[in-house]
Short mmCIF file of C-alpha atoms in Angstrom, two decimals:
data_model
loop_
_atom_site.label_atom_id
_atom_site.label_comp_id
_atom_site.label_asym_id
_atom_site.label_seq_id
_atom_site.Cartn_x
_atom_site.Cartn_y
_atom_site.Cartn_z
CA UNK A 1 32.51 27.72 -111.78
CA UNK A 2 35.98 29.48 -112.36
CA UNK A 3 37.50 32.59 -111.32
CA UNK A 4 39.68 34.23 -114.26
CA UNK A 5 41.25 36.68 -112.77
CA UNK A 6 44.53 35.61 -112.99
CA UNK A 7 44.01 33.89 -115.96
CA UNK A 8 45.62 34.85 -119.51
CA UNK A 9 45.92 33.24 -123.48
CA UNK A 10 49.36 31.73 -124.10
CA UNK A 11 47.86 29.97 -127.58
CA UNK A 12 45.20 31.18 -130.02
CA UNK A 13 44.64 30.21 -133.66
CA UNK A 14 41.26 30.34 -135.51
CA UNK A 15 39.73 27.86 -137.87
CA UNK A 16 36.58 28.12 -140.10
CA UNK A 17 34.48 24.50 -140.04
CA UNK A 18 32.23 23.13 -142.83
CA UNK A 19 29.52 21.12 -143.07
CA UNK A 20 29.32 17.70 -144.45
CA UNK A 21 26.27 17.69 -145.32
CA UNK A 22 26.30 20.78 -147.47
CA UNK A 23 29.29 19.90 -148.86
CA UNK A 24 31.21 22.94 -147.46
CA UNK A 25 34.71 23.01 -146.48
CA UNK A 26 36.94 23.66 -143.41
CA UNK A 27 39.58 26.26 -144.17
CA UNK A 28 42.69 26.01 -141.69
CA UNK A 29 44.96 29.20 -140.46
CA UNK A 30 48.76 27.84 -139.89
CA UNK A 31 49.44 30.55 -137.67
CA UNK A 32 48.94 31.50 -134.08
CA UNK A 33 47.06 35.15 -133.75
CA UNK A 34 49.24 37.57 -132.96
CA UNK A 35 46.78 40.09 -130.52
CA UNK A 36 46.95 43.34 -129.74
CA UNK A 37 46.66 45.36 -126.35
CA UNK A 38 42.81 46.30 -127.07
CA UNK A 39 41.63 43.02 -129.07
CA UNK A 40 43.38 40.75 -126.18
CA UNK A 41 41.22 42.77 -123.31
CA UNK A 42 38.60 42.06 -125.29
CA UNK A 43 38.90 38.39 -126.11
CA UNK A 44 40.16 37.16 -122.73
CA UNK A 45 36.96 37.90 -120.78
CA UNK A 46 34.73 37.27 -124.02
CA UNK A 47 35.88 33.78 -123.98
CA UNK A 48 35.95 33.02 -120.28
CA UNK A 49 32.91 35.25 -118.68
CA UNK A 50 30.33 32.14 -119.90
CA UNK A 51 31.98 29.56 -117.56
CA UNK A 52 31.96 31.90 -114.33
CA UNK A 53 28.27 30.78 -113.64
CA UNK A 54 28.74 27.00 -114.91
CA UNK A 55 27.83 24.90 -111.93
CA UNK A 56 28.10 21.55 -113.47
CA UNK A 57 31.14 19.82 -114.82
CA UNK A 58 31.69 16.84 -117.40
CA UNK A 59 33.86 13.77 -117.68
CA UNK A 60 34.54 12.74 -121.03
CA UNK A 61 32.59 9.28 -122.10
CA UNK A 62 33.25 6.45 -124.21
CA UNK A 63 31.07 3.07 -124.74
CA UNK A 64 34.25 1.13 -125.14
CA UNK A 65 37.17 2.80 -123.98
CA UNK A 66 37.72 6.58 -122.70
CA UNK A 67 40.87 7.09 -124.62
CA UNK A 68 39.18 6.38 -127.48
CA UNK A 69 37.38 9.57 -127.35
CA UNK A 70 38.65 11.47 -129.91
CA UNK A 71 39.11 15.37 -127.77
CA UNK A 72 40.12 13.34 -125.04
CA UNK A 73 43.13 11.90 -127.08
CA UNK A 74 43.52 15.47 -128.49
CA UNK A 75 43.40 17.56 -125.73
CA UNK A 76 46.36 15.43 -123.76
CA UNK A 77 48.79 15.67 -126.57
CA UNK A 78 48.09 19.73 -126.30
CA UNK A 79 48.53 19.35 -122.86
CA UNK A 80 52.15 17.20 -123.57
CA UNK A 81 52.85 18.70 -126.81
CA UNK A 82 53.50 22.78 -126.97
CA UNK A 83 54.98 22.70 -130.21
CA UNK A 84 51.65 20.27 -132.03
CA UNK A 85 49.17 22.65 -130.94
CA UNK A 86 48.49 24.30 -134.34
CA UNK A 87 48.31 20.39 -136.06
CA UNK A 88 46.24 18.62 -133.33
CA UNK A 89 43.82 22.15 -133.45
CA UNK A 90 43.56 21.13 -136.75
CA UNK A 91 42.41 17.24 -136.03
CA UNK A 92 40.17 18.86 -133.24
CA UNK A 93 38.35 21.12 -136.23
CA UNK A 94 38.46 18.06 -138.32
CA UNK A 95 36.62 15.87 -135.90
CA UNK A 96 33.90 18.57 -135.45
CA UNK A 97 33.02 18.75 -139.27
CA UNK A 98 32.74 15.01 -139.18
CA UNK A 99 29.45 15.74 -136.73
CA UNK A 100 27.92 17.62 -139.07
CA UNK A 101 25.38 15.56 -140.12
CA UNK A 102 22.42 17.31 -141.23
CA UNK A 103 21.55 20.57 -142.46
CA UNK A 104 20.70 22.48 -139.63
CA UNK A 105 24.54 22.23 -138.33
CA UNK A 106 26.16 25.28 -138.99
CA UNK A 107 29.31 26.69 -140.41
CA UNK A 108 31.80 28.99 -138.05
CA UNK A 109 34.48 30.01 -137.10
CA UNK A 110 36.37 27.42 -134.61
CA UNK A 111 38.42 29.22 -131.81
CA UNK A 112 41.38 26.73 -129.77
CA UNK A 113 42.86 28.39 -126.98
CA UNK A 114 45.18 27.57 -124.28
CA UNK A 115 44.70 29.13 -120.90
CA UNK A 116 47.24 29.63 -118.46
CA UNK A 117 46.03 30.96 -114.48
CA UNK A 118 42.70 29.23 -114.79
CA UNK A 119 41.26 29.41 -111.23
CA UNK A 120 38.69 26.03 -109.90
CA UNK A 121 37.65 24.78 -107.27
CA UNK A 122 40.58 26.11 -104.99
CA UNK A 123 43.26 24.97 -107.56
CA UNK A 124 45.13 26.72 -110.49
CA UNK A 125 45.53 24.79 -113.99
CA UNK A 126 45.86 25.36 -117.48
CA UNK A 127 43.30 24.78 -119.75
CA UNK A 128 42.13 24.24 -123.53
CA UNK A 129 39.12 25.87 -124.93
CA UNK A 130 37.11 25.08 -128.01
CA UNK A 131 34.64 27.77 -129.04
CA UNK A 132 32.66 28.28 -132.15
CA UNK A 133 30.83 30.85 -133.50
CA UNK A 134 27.92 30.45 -135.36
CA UNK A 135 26.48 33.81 -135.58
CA UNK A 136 27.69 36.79 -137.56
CA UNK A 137 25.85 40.46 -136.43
CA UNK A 138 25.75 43.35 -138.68
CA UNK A 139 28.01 46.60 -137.51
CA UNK A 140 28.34 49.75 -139.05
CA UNK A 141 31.68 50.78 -140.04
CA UNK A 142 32.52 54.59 -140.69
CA UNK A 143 34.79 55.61 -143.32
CA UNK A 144 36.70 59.04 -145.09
CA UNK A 145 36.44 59.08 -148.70
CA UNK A 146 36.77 62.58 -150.77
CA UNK A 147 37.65 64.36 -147.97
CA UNK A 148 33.55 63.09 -146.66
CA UNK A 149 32.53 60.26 -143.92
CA UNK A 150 30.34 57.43 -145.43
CA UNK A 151 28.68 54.37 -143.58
CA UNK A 152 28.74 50.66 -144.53
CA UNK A 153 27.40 47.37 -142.89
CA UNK A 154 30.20 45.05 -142.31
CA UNK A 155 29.45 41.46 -140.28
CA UNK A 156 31.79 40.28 -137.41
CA UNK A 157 31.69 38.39 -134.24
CA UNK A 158 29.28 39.80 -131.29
CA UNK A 159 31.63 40.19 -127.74
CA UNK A 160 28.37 39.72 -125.53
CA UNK A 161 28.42 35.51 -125.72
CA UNK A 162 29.82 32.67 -126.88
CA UNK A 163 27.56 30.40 -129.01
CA UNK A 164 29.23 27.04 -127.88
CA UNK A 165 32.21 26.33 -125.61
CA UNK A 166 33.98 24.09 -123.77
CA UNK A 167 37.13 24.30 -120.95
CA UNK A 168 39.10 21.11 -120.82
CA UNK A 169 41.01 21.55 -117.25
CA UNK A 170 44.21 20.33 -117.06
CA UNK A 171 43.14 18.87 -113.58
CA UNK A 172 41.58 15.50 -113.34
CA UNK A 173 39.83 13.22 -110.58
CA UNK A 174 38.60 9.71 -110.38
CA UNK A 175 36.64 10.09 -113.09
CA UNK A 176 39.10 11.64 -115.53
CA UNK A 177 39.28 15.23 -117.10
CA UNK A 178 37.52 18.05 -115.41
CA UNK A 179 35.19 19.80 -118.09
CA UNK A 180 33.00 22.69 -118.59
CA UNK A 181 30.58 23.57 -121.33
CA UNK A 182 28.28 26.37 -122.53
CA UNK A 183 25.73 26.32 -125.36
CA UNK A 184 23.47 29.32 -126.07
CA UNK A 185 22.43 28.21 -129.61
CA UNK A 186 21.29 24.59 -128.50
CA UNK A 187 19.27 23.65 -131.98
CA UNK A 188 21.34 20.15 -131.72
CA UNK A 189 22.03 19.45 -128.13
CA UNK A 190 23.36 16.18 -129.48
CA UNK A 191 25.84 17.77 -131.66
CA UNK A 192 27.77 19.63 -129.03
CA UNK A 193 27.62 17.55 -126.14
CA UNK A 194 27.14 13.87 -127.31
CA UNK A 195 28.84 13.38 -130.98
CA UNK A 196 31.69 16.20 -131.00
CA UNK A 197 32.60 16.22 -126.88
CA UNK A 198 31.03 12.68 -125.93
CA UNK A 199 31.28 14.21 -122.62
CA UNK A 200 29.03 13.11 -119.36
CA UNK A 201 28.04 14.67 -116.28
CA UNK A 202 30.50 14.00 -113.36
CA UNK A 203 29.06 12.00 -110.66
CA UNK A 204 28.66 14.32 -108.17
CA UNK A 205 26.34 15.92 -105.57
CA UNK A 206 25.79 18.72 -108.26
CA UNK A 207 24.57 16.71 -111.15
CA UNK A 208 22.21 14.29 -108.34
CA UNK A 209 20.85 17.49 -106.96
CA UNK A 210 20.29 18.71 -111.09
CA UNK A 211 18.91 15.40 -111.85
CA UNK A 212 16.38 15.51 -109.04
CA UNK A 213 14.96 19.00 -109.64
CA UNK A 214 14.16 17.74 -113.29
CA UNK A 215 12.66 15.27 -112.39
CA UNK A 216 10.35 17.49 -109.93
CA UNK A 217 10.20 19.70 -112.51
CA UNK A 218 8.75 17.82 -115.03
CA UNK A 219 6.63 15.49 -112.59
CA UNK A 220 5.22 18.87 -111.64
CA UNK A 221 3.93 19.46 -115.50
CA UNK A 222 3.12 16.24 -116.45
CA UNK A 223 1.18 14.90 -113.80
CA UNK A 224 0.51 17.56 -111.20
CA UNK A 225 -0.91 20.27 -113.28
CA UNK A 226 -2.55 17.72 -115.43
CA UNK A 227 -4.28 15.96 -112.78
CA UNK A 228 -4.75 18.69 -110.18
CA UNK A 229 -4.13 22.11 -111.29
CA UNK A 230 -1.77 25.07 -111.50
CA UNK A 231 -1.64 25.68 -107.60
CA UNK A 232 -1.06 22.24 -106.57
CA UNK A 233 2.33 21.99 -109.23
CA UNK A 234 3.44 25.44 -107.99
CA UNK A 235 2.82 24.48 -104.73
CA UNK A 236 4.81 21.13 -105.15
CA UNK A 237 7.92 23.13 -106.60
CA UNK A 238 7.83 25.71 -103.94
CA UNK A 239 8.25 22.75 -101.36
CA UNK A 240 10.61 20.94 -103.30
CA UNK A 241 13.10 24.12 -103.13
CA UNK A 242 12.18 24.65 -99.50
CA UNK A 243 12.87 20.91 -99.03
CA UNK A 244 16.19 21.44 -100.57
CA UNK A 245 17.14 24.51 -98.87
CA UNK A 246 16.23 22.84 -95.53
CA UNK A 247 18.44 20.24 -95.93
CA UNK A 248 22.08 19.29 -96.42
CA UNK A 249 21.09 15.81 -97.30
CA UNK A 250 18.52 14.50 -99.69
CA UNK A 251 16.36 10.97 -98.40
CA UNK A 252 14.25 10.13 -101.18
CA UNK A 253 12.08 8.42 -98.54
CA UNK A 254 11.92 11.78 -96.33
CA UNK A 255 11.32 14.00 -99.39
CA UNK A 256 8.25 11.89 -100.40
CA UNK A 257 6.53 11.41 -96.80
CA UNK A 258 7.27 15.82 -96.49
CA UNK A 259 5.65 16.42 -99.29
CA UNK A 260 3.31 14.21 -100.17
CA UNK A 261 0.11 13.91 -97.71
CA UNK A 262 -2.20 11.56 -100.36
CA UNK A 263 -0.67 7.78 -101.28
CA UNK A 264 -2.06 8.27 -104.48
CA UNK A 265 0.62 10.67 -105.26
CA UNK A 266 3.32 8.86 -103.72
CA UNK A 267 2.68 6.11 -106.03
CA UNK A 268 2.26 8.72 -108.99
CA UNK A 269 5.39 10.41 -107.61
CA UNK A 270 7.39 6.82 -108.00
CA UNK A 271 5.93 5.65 -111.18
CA UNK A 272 7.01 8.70 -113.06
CA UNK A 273 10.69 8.60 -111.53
CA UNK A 274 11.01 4.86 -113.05
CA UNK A 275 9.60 6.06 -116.32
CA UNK A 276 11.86 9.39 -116.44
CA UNK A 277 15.20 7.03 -115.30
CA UNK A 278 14.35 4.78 -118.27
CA UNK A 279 13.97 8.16 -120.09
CA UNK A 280 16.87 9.86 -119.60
CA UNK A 281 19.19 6.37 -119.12
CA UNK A 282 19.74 7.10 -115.34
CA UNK A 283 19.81 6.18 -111.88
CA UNK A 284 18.73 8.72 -109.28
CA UNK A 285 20.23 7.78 -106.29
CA UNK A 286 17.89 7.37 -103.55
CA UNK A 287 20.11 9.48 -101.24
CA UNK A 288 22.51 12.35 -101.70
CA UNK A 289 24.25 15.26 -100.32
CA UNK A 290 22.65 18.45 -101.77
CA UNK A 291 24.35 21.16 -104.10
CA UNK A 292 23.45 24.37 -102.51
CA UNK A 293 24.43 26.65 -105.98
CA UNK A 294 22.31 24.05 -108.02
CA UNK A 295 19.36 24.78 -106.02
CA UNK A 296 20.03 28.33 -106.30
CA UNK A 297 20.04 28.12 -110.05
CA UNK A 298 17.33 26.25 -110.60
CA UNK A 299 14.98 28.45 -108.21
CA UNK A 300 16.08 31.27 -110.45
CA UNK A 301 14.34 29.37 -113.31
CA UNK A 302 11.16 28.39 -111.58
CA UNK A 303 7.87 30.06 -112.79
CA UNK A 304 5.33 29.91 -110.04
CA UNK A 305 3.28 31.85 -112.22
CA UNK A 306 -0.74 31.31 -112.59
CA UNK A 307 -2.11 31.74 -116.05
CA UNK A 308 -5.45 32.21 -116.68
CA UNK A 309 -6.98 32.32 -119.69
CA UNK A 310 -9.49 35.39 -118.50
CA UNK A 311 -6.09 37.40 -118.78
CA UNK A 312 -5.21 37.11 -115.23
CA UNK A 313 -2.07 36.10 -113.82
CA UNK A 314 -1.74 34.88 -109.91
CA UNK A 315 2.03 35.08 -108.86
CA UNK A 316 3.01 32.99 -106.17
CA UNK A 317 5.82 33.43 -103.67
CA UNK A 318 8.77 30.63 -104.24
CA UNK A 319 10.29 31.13 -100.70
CA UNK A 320 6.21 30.58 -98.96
CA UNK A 321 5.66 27.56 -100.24
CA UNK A 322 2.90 27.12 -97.33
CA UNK A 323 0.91 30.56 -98.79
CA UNK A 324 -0.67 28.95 -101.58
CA UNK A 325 -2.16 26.06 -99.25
CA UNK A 326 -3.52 28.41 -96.54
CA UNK A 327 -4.64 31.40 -98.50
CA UNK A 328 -5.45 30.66 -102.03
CA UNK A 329 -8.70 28.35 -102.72
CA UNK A 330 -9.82 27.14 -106.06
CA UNK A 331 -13.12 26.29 -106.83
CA UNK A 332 -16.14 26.05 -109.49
CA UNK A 333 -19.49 28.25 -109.82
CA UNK A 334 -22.12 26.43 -111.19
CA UNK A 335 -23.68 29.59 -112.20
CA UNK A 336 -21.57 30.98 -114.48
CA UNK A 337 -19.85 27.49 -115.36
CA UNK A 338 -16.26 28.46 -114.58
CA UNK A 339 -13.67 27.41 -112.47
CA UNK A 340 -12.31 30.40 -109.59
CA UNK A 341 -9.66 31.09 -106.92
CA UNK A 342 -10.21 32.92 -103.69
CA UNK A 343 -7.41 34.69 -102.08
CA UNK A 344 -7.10 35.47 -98.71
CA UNK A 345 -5.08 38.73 -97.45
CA UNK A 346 -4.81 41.38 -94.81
CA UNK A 347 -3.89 44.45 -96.67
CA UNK A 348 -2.63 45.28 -100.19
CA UNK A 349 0.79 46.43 -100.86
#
């Protein structure tokens, strides 16, 4: 995540991008924007507020070689090149059309920025940003005609959020580039991340700690609440998070023999991590040193929530992942044919 409280916009220009496949065109602005006092306090923290909760960066990714990644190549001749930023914005623009290959890609307006002051991971860099905006909102602008006010719906660009965006840091490590990206209209995942950026994760405690909470995650769905129910998934993800919270490193072998009391679901448990590597084209390494603002995130998204289909919903507590286990019991009455729970308590609250 970045701080950007020092930061500030030394370059802006806007671009509007086709589509290809519509057969619509990009129209280029030859001129840097020009802001004023109020529309500058608005843009600079418009732009940059998405990337203060990013916990995960990117390296940029090639099959053959990395500086053969086209906003690789682009970005450092920004970086070297003040006076080609309008031109190589343009290429950048260019090369996003070209990844519009199907209908549902949309049209925008295409934001390139450089930012000066950008604050990460106790450094302080310049940056470029790519942003486009997909989505138009409808305002109402007030006007005086004949001496009277009248009303009329104009479109224009919402300041609440971004709809995709990307920080290329002027800071690099072993593995190249430091990146971050935000997408909050992710019809096309691929579009963004894999044909326009070509971007990675970075091989780092934050995307092993990511990589094994999916995995957790979606063992949970797949196979726990499949097999064995609602309480024994939620219970599973409760101890997973504890498991995580508990400890600074991650031992595959430790995590499995914590939380797993039956071999059946050990073997379950390691047959579904080969099948969701092959999946997802990973490794997960079989020991790592835990991401405490990962886990922190993903609790956040965790739904420990009991449906049942009577219209009853049992809640249980994330942070007691023992509770479930010691006071909730599920069971079957053969009288009325349906399956029950019996909760345990003290005193309501």
């Amino acid at each position: 995540m970045i701080s950007r409280k020092n930061a500030s916009i030394s370059k802006f220009i806007i671009h509007k991008v086709g589509n290809k496949f519509n057969d619509t065109k990009n129209a280029f602005s030859e001129k840097l924007v020009d802001f004023d006092e109020a529309s500058y306090d608005l843009m600079l923290p418009f732009l940059l507020r998405p990337f203060g909760s990013v916990v995960q960066s990117y390296r940029f990714n090639h099959h053959a070689n990395i500086s053969l990644n086209e906003i690789n190549s682009y970005s450092t001749q920004m970086f070297n090149d003040e006076d080609g930023f309008v031109e190589i914005s343009k290429h950048m623009v260019t090369h996003l059309y070209e990844q519009s290959s199907s209908a549902n890609i949309k049209t925008g307006d295409v934001l390139i920025v450089m930012f000066e002051g950008i604050e990460f991971r106790d450094m302080t860099t310049n940056a470029i940003g790519i942003f486009k905006i997909e989505n138009k909102v409808n305002f109402f602008q007030t006007f005086l005609e004949d001496k009277s006010y009248d009303v009329l719906v104009q479109k224009g660009i919402s300041s609440k959020k971004v709809d995709k965006g990307c920080l290329i840091l002027n800071q690099s490590d072993g593995e190249g580039n430091i990146i971050l990206s935000v997408d909050n209209n992710s019809y096309d995942a691929q579009y963004w991340i894999n044909h326009f950026l070509n971007i990675k994760y970075a091989d780092d405690s934050n995307n092993h700690t990511q990589q094994y909470i999916e995995l957790c995650k979606d063992f949970s769905t797949e196979i726990l609440k499949t097999s064995y129910g609602a309480k024994e998934q939620n219970t599973f993800l409760a101890k997973t998070i504890d498991f995580f919270k508990e400890n600074e490193i991650v031992n595959i072998e430790q995590f499995k023999e914590e939380l797993f009391e039956d071999e059946k679901q050990i073997r379950e448990f390691e047959d579904y991590k080969k099948e969701f590597e092959g999946e997802q084209n990973l490794v997960i390494r079989n020991q790592f040193d835990v991401a405490e603002a990962v886990v922190n995130k993903e609790k956040r998204k965790i739904k420990t929530d009991i449906k049942l289909d009577t219209n009853i919903q049992i809640k249980l507590d994330i942070d007691a992942p023992d509770a479930s286990a010691e006071y909730l019991e599920r069971g079957y009455d053969d009288e009325k044919k349906m399956h029950y729970y019996k909760v345990f308590f003290n005193a309501e609250s």
